PDB file of C-alpha atoms in Angstrom:
ATOM      1  CA  MET D 496     -13.136  -0.772  -6.714  1.00 88.00           C
ATOM      2  CA  ILE D 497      -9.787   0.969  -6.352  1.00 96.00           C
ATOM      3  CA  LEU D 498      -9.828   4.686  -7.247  1.00 96.00           C
ATOM      4  CA  GLN D 499      -7.389   5.768  -9.933  1.00 96.00           C
ATOM      5  CA  ARG D 500      -5.090   8.821  -9.814  1.00 95.00           C
ATOM      6  CA  GLU D 501      -7.598  11.233 -11.341  1.00 96.00           C
ATOM      7  CA  ASN D 502      -9.890  10.997  -8.321  1.00 97.00           C
ATOM      8  CA  LYS D 503      -9.544  14.067  -6.141  1.00 97.00           C
ATOM      9  CA  ILE D 504      -9.857  12.063  -2.830  1.00 97.00           C
ATOM     10  CA  LEU D 505      -6.333  10.664  -3.567  1.00 98.00           C
ATOM     11  CA  ARG D 506      -5.018  14.276  -3.333  1.00 98.00           C
ATOM     12  CA  THR D 507      -6.674  15.114   0.000  1.00 97.00           C
ATOM     13  CA  LYS D 508      -5.132  14.678   3.445  1.00 98.00           C
ATOM     14  CA  ALA D 509      -7.090  11.900   5.208  1.00 98.00           C
ATOM     15  CA  LYS D 510      -8.943  12.448   8.528  1.00 97.00           C
ATOM     16  CA  LYS D 511      -7.852  11.018  11.743  1.00 97.00           C
ATOM     17  CA  VAL D 512      -9.967   8.091  13.099  1.00 96.00           C
ATOM     18  CA  ASP D 513     -11.454   9.089  16.448  1.00 92.00           C
ATOM     19  CA  ASP D 514     -13.699   6.123  17.204  1.00 87.00           C
ATOM     20  CA  PHE D 515     -12.091   2.693  16.686  1.00 81.00           C
ATOM     21  CA  LYS D 516     -15.236   0.873  17.780  1.00 78.00           C
ATOM     22  CA  PHE D 517     -17.272   2.498  15.054  1.00 78.00           C
ATOM     23  CA  PRO D 518     -18.762  -0.566  13.171  1.00 85.00           C
ATOM     24  CA  GLU D 519     -18.105   1.087   9.761  1.00 90.00           C
ATOM     25  CA  ILE D 520     -14.283   0.819  10.619  1.00 94.00           C
ATOM     26  CA  LYS D 521     -14.364  -2.949  10.636  1.00 93.00           C
ATOM     27  CA  THR D 522     -16.407  -2.976   7.473  1.00 95.00           C
ATOM     28  CA  LEU D 523     -13.989  -0.585   5.831  1.00 96.00           C
ATOM     29  CA  ILE D 524     -10.944  -2.745   6.805  1.00 96.00           C
ATOM     30  CA  LYS D 525     -12.622  -5.814   5.272  1.00 96.00           C
ATOM     31  CA  LYS D 526     -13.382  -3.952   1.986  1.00 97.00           C
ATOM     32  CA  MET D 527      -9.766  -2.654   1.886  1.00 97.00           C
ATOM     33  CA  ALA D 528      -8.363  -6.257   2.349  1.00 97.00           C
ATOM     34  CA  GLU D 529     -10.727  -7.588  -0.291  1.00 96.00           C
ATOM     35  CA  ALA D 530      -9.625  -4.880  -2.786  1.00 97.00           C
ATOM     36  CA  MET D 531      -5.869  -5.374  -1.911  1.00 96.00           C
ATOM     37  CA  PHE D 532      -5.987  -9.193  -2.339  1.00 95.00           C
ATOM     38  CA  ALA D 533      -8.047  -9.034  -5.540  1.00 95.00           C
ATOM     39  CA  GLU D 534      -4.927  -7.602  -7.172  1.00 93.00           C
ATOM     40  CA  PRO D 535      -2.142 -10.118  -7.743  1.00 90.00           C
ATOM     41  CA  ASP D 536       0.466  -7.488  -6.917  1.00 89.00           C
ATOM     42  CA  GLY D 537      -1.408  -5.875  -4.047  1.00 93.00           C
ATOM     43  CA  ILE D 538       0.789  -5.616  -0.921  1.00 95.00           C
ATOM     44  CA  GLY D 539      -0.591  -2.382   0.626  1.00 97.00           C
ATOM     45  CA  ILE D 540      -3.733  -0.279   0.421  1.00 98.00           C
ATOM     46  CA  ALA D 541      -4.898   2.954   2.021  1.00 98.00           C
ATOM     47  CA  ALA D 542      -8.516   3.880   2.752  1.00 98.00           C
ATOM     48  CA  PRO D 543      -8.506   6.858   0.369  1.00 98.00           C
ATOM     49  CA  GLN D 544      -7.850   4.361  -2.434  1.00 98.00           C
ATOM     50  CA  ILE D 545     -11.230   2.920  -1.885  1.00 97.00           C
ATOM     51  CA  GLY D 546     -13.015   6.222  -1.397  1.00 97.00           C
ATOM     52  CA  LYS D 547     -12.700   6.801   2.431  1.00 97.00           C
ATOM     53  CA  SER D 548     -10.654   9.754   3.539  1.00 97.00           C
ATOM     54  CA  LEU D 549      -9.543   8.200   6.859  1.00 97.00           C
ATOM     55  CA  ARG D 550      -6.046   7.580   8.168  1.00 98.00           C
ATOM     56  CA  ILE D 551      -6.039   3.740   7.790  1.00 98.00           C
ATOM     57  CA  PHE D 552      -3.944   1.460   5.711  1.00 98.00           C
ATOM     58  CA  LEU D 553      -3.204  -2.235   5.423  1.00 98.00           C
ATOM     59  CA  VAL D 554       0.005  -4.037   4.615  1.00 96.00           C
ATOM     60  CA  ALA D 555      -0.046  -7.717   3.470  1.00 95.00           C
ATOM     61  CA  LYS D 556       1.922  -9.795   5.928  1.00 91.00           C
ATOM     62  CA  ASP D 557       3.892 -11.233   2.993  1.00 85.00           C
ATOM     63  CA  ALA D 558       5.503  -7.745   2.530  1.00 83.00           C
ATOM     64  CA  ALA D 559       6.453  -7.674   6.205  1.00 77.00           C
ATOM     65  CA  VAL D 560       8.351 -10.905   6.045  1.00 74.00           C
ATOM     66  CA  LYS D 561       9.591 -11.280   2.488  1.00 58.00           C
ATOM     67  CA  ASN D 562      12.321  -9.133   0.916  1.00 54.00           C
ATOM     68  CA  ALA D 563      11.572  -7.200  -2.246  1.00 47.00           C
ATOM     69  CA  GLU D 564      13.133  -9.626  -4.591  1.00 49.00           C
ATOM     70  CA  GLU D 565      11.321 -12.694  -3.219  1.00 51.00           C
ATOM     71  CA  LEU D 566       7.956 -10.808  -3.478  1.00 48.00           C
ATOM     72  CA  ARG D 567       8.666  -9.387  -6.883  1.00 49.00           C
ATOM     73  CA  SER D 568       9.421 -12.923  -8.245  1.00 47.00           C
ATOM     74  CA  SER D 569       6.355 -14.381  -6.654  1.00 46.00           C
ATOM     75  CA  THR D 570       3.989 -11.788  -8.171  1.00 45.00           C
ATOM     76  CA  SER D 571       5.784 -10.738 -11.355  1.00 45.00           C
ATOM     77  CA  ASP D 572       4.441 -13.475 -13.670  1.00 41.00           C
ATOM     78  CA  VAL D 573       0.978 -13.644 -12.127  1.00 39.00           C
ATOM     79  CA  LYS D 574      -0.783 -11.673 -14.858  1.00 40.00           C
ATOM     80  CA  SER D 575       0.627 -13.899 -17.684  1.00 38.00           C
ATOM     81  CA  GLN D 576      -0.517 -17.106 -15.872  1.00 37.00           C
ATOM     82  CA  LYS D 577      -4.013 -18.636 -15.889  1.00 37.00           C
ATOM     83  CA  THR D 578      -5.839 -18.090 -12.628  1.00 36.00           C
ATOM     84  CA  SER D 579      -5.903 -21.795 -11.984  1.00 36.00           C
ATOM     85  CA  ASP D 580      -2.056 -21.885 -12.161  1.00 39.00           C
ATOM     86  CA  VAL D 581      -1.611 -19.249  -9.463  1.00 41.00           C
ATOM     87  CA  LEU D 582      -1.001 -20.400  -5.908  1.00 43.00           C
ATOM     88  CA  PRO D 583      -3.388 -18.697  -3.464  1.00 51.00           C
ATOM     89  CA  ARG D 584      -1.863 -15.959  -1.360  1.00 60.00           C
ATOM     90  CA  LYS D 585      -2.209 -15.954   2.377  1.00 73.00           C
ATOM     91  CA  LYS D 586      -4.808 -13.278   2.882  1.00 86.00           C
ATOM     92  CA  GLU D 587      -3.259 -11.996   6.193  1.00 92.00           C
ATOM     93  CA  TYR D 588      -2.592  -8.325   6.804  1.00 95.00           C
ATOM     94  CA  LEU D 589      -1.538  -5.707   9.323  1.00 96.00           C
ATOM     95  CA  VAL D 590      -3.823  -2.799  10.139  1.00 97.00           C
ATOM     96  CA  PHE D 591      -2.405   0.719  10.678  1.00 98.00           C
ATOM     97  CA  ILE D 592      -4.757   3.445  12.071  1.00 98.00           C
ATOM     98  CA  ASN D 593      -3.575   6.972  12.678  1.00 98.00           C
ATOM     99  CA  PRO D 594       0.009   6.039  11.847  1.00 98.00           C
ATOM    100  CA  VAL D 595       2.901   8.361  12.527  1.00 98.00           C
ATOM    101  CA  ILE D 596       6.569   7.840  11.606  1.00 97.00           C
ATOM    102  CA  LYS D 597       8.601   8.491  14.763  1.00 97.00           C
ATOM    103  CA  ASN D 598      12.099   7.934  13.373  1.00 96.00           C
ATOM    104  CA  THR D 599      13.770   7.290  10.080  1.00 96.00           C
ATOM    105  CA  SER D 600      17.318   6.099   9.167  1.00 96.00           C
ATOM    106  CA  SER D 601      19.546   8.599   7.406  1.00 96.00           C
ATOM    107  CA  LYS D 602      20.404   5.937   4.855  1.00 96.00           C
ATOM    108  CA  LYS D 603      18.027   5.873   1.979  1.00 96.00           C
ATOM    109  CA  GLY D 604      17.523   3.162  -0.587  1.00 95.00           C
ATOM    110  CA  LYS D 605      16.151   3.445  -4.167  1.00 96.00           C
ATOM    111  CA  ASP D 606      13.748   0.930  -5.511  1.00 96.00           C
ATOM    112  CA  THR D 607      11.055   0.619  -8.132  1.00 96.00           C
ATOM    113  CA  GLU D 608       7.498   1.298  -6.948  1.00 96.00           C
ATOM    114  CA  GLY D 609       4.047   0.962  -8.540  1.00 96.00           C
ATOM    115  CA  CYS D 610       0.573   1.622  -7.178  1.00 97.00           C
ATOM    116  CA  LEU D 611      -2.886   0.061  -7.435  1.00 96.00           C
ATOM    117  CA  SER D 612      -4.134   3.621  -8.003  1.00 97.00           C
ATOM    118  CA  VAL D 613      -1.598   4.438 -10.699  1.00 96.00           C
ATOM    119  CA  ARG D 614      -1.817   1.319 -12.757  1.00 94.00           C
ATOM    120  CA  GLY D 615       0.765   0.576 -15.384  1.00 93.00           C
ATOM    121  CA  TYR D 616       3.286   3.125 -14.155  1.00 96.00           C
ATOM    122  CA  TYR D 617       6.485   2.372 -12.254  1.00 96.00           C
ATOM    123  CA  GLY D 618       9.284   4.596 -11.093  1.00 97.00           C
ATOM    124  CA  GLU D 619      12.347   4.688  -8.781  1.00 97.00           C
ATOM    125  CA  VAL D 620      11.716   6.142  -5.387  1.00 98.00           C
ATOM    126  CA  ALA D 621      14.264   6.999  -2.739  1.00 97.00           C
ATOM    127  CA  ARG D 622      13.089   6.267   0.878  1.00 98.00           C
ATOM    128  CA  PRO D 623      14.618   5.761   4.236  1.00 98.00           C
ATOM    129  CA  GLU D 624      15.651   2.110   4.613  1.00 97.00           C
ATOM    130  CA  LYS D 625      14.487   1.862   8.201  1.00 97.00           C
ATOM    131  CA  ILE D 626      11.649   3.505  10.088  1.00 97.00           C
ATOM    132  CA  THR D 627       9.849   3.438  13.407  1.00 98.00           C
ATOM    133  CA  VAL D 628       6.139   3.816  13.190  1.00 98.00           C
ATOM    134  CA  GLU D 629       3.594   4.366  15.844  1.00 98.00           C
ATOM    135  CA  TYR D 630      -0.071   3.357  15.081  1.00 98.00           C
ATOM    136  CA  PHE D 631      -3.184   1.834  16.481  1.00 97.00           C
ATOM    137  CA  ASP D 632      -4.654  -1.639  15.416  1.00 94.00           C
ATOM    138  CA  GLU D 633      -8.320  -2.179  14.751  1.00 91.00           C
ATOM    139  CA  SER D 634      -9.045  -2.736  18.446  1.00 90.00           C
ATOM    140  CA  GLY D 635      -7.590   0.621  19.339  1.00 91.00           C
ATOM    141  CA  LYS D 636      -4.374  -0.805  20.867  1.00 94.00           C
ATOM    142  CA  LYS D 637      -1.376   1.444  20.418  1.00 96.00           C
ATOM    143  CA  HIS D 638       1.810  -0.120  18.880  1.00 97.00           C
ATOM    144  CA  THR D 639       5.338   0.972  18.061  1.00 97.00           C
ATOM    145  CA  ARG D 640       7.352  -1.044  15.734  1.00 95.00           C
ATOM    146  CA  GLY D 641      10.439  -0.812  13.531  1.00 96.00           C
ATOM    147  CA  ALA D 642      10.365  -1.762   9.844  1.00 96.00           C
ATOM    148  CA  SER D 643      13.120  -2.112   7.276  1.00 95.00           C
ATOM    149  CA  GLY D 644      13.430  -3.061   3.669  1.00 94.00           C
ATOM    150  CA  LEU D 645      10.302  -3.673   1.681  1.00 94.00           C
ATOM    151  CA  PHE D 646       8.100  -3.463   4.763  1.00 96.00           C
ATOM    152  CA  ALA D 647       9.361   0.086   5.538  1.00 97.00           C
ATOM    153  CA  ARG D 648       8.945   1.033   1.956  1.00 97.00           C
ATOM    154  CA  VAL D 649       5.356  -0.070   1.823  1.00 97.00           C
ATOM    155  CA  ILE D 650       4.537   1.721   5.080  1.00 98.00           C
ATOM    156  CA  GLN D 651       5.972   4.964   3.737  1.00 98.00           C
ATOM    157  CA  HIS D 652       4.126   4.568   0.454  1.00 98.00           C
ATOM    158  CA  GLU D 653       0.875   4.040   2.175  1.00 98.00           C
ATOM    159  CA  LEU D 654       1.461   6.925   4.626  1.00 98.00           C
ATOM    160  CA  ASP D 655       1.982   9.172   1.540  1.00 98.00           C
ATOM    161  CA  HIS D 656      -1.601   8.216   0.368  1.00 98.00           C
ATOM    162  CA  LEU D 657      -2.899   9.447   3.731  1.00 98.00           C
ATOM    163  CA  GLU D 658      -1.153  12.819   2.951  1.00 98.00           C
ATOM    164  CA  GLY D 659      -2.592  13.045  -0.569  1.00 98.00           C
ATOM    165  CA  ILE D 660       0.739  12.105  -2.233  1.00 98.00           C
ATOM    166  CA  LEU D 661       1.154   9.571  -5.007  1.00 97.00           C
ATOM    167  CA  PHE D 662       4.440   7.847  -5.605  1.00 97.00           C
ATOM    168  CA  THR D 663       4.706   9.539  -8.951  1.00 97.00           C
ATOM    169  CA  ASP D 664       5.152  12.813  -7.174  1.00 97.00           C
ATOM    170  CA  LYS D 665       8.529  11.464  -5.744  1.00 97.00           C
ATOM    171  CA  ALA D 666       9.574   8.969  -8.503  1.00 96.00           C
ATOM    172  CA  LYS D 667      12.385   9.297 -11.006  1.00 96.00           C
ATOM    173  CA  ASN D 668      12.566   7.533 -14.244  1.00 95.00           C
ATOM    174  CA  ILE D 669       8.842   6.831 -14.570  1.00 95.00           C
ATOM    175  CA  LYS D 670       7.907   4.299 -17.135  1.00 95.00           C
ATOM    176  CA  HIS D 671       4.575   3.098 -18.418  1.00 93.00           C
ATOM    177  CA  PHE D 672       3.929  -0.571 -18.970  1.00 88.00           C
ATOM    178  CA  PRO D 673       0.335  -1.202 -20.180  1.00 78.00           C
ATOM    179  CA  GLN D 674      -1.687  -3.728 -18.159  1.00 68.00           C
ATOM    180  CA  ASN D 675      -2.846  -5.253 -21.445  1.00 58.00           C
ATOM    181  CA  LEU D 676      -0.765  -5.511 -24.639  1.00 45.00           C
ATOM    182  CA  LYS D 677      -4.011  -4.629 -26.548  1.00 41.00           C
ATOM    183  CA  ASP D 678      -3.672  -1.088 -24.989  1.00 42.00           C
ATOM    184  CA  GLU D 679      -0.452  -0.603 -26.988  1.00 42.00           C
ATOM    185  CA  LEU D 680      -1.572  -1.967 -30.321  1.00 39.00           C
TER     186      LEU D 680
END
C-alpha cells in the first residue's frame, strides 16, 4: 500500500542505509517494485511512500530511456482501458540507495508532475534539466551517472521524497483530476 500525503512519514527526512547486506533491504526493494508496478502510471517510488524511512528509491527503466511524451502517451489512457487491453510493462527498475546529487545544470525545464502519494493532483514543477547523481545499488556498489529529461526529473522527484518534500510544495498551477468520475458526481 502506498502511503498518501496525510501520513507524517512522508514529511520526515529519511535515514541513511548503513548495511546493504541487511536481508530486509532486498525485501523492501521487492515491495517497492511491486507497489510501483501495481500502478499503471508508476515510474518511481521512494521507501517512505511504503512506510520505511530509508534513503532508497526506484526508477522504472522505462523512465530512464523514454522521453516524457512517449511515456505519457503510453500510460495516459491506461485507466480508461480494460485490464486485458493493456500491454504488460517491463518490470525492470534501477535502485538508488543513499543518493546524492553532485551536479545540476543551470538550465531548468518545467513539466507537469503527479505522485503516487498525492493521487489526483498534478502541477507544473521547474527542475534542472540535467543532473549527476552518486548512489549505491542493492549490492553496495557505488555509481555516478548523469541523467537528463524525464529520467533526471524522476530522480529529483524521488530525492525530494527522501527529504520529506512533496511535489506540491514546489508546484505551480496545481489541478485536481479525480481518479474516479464518481468522486466528482
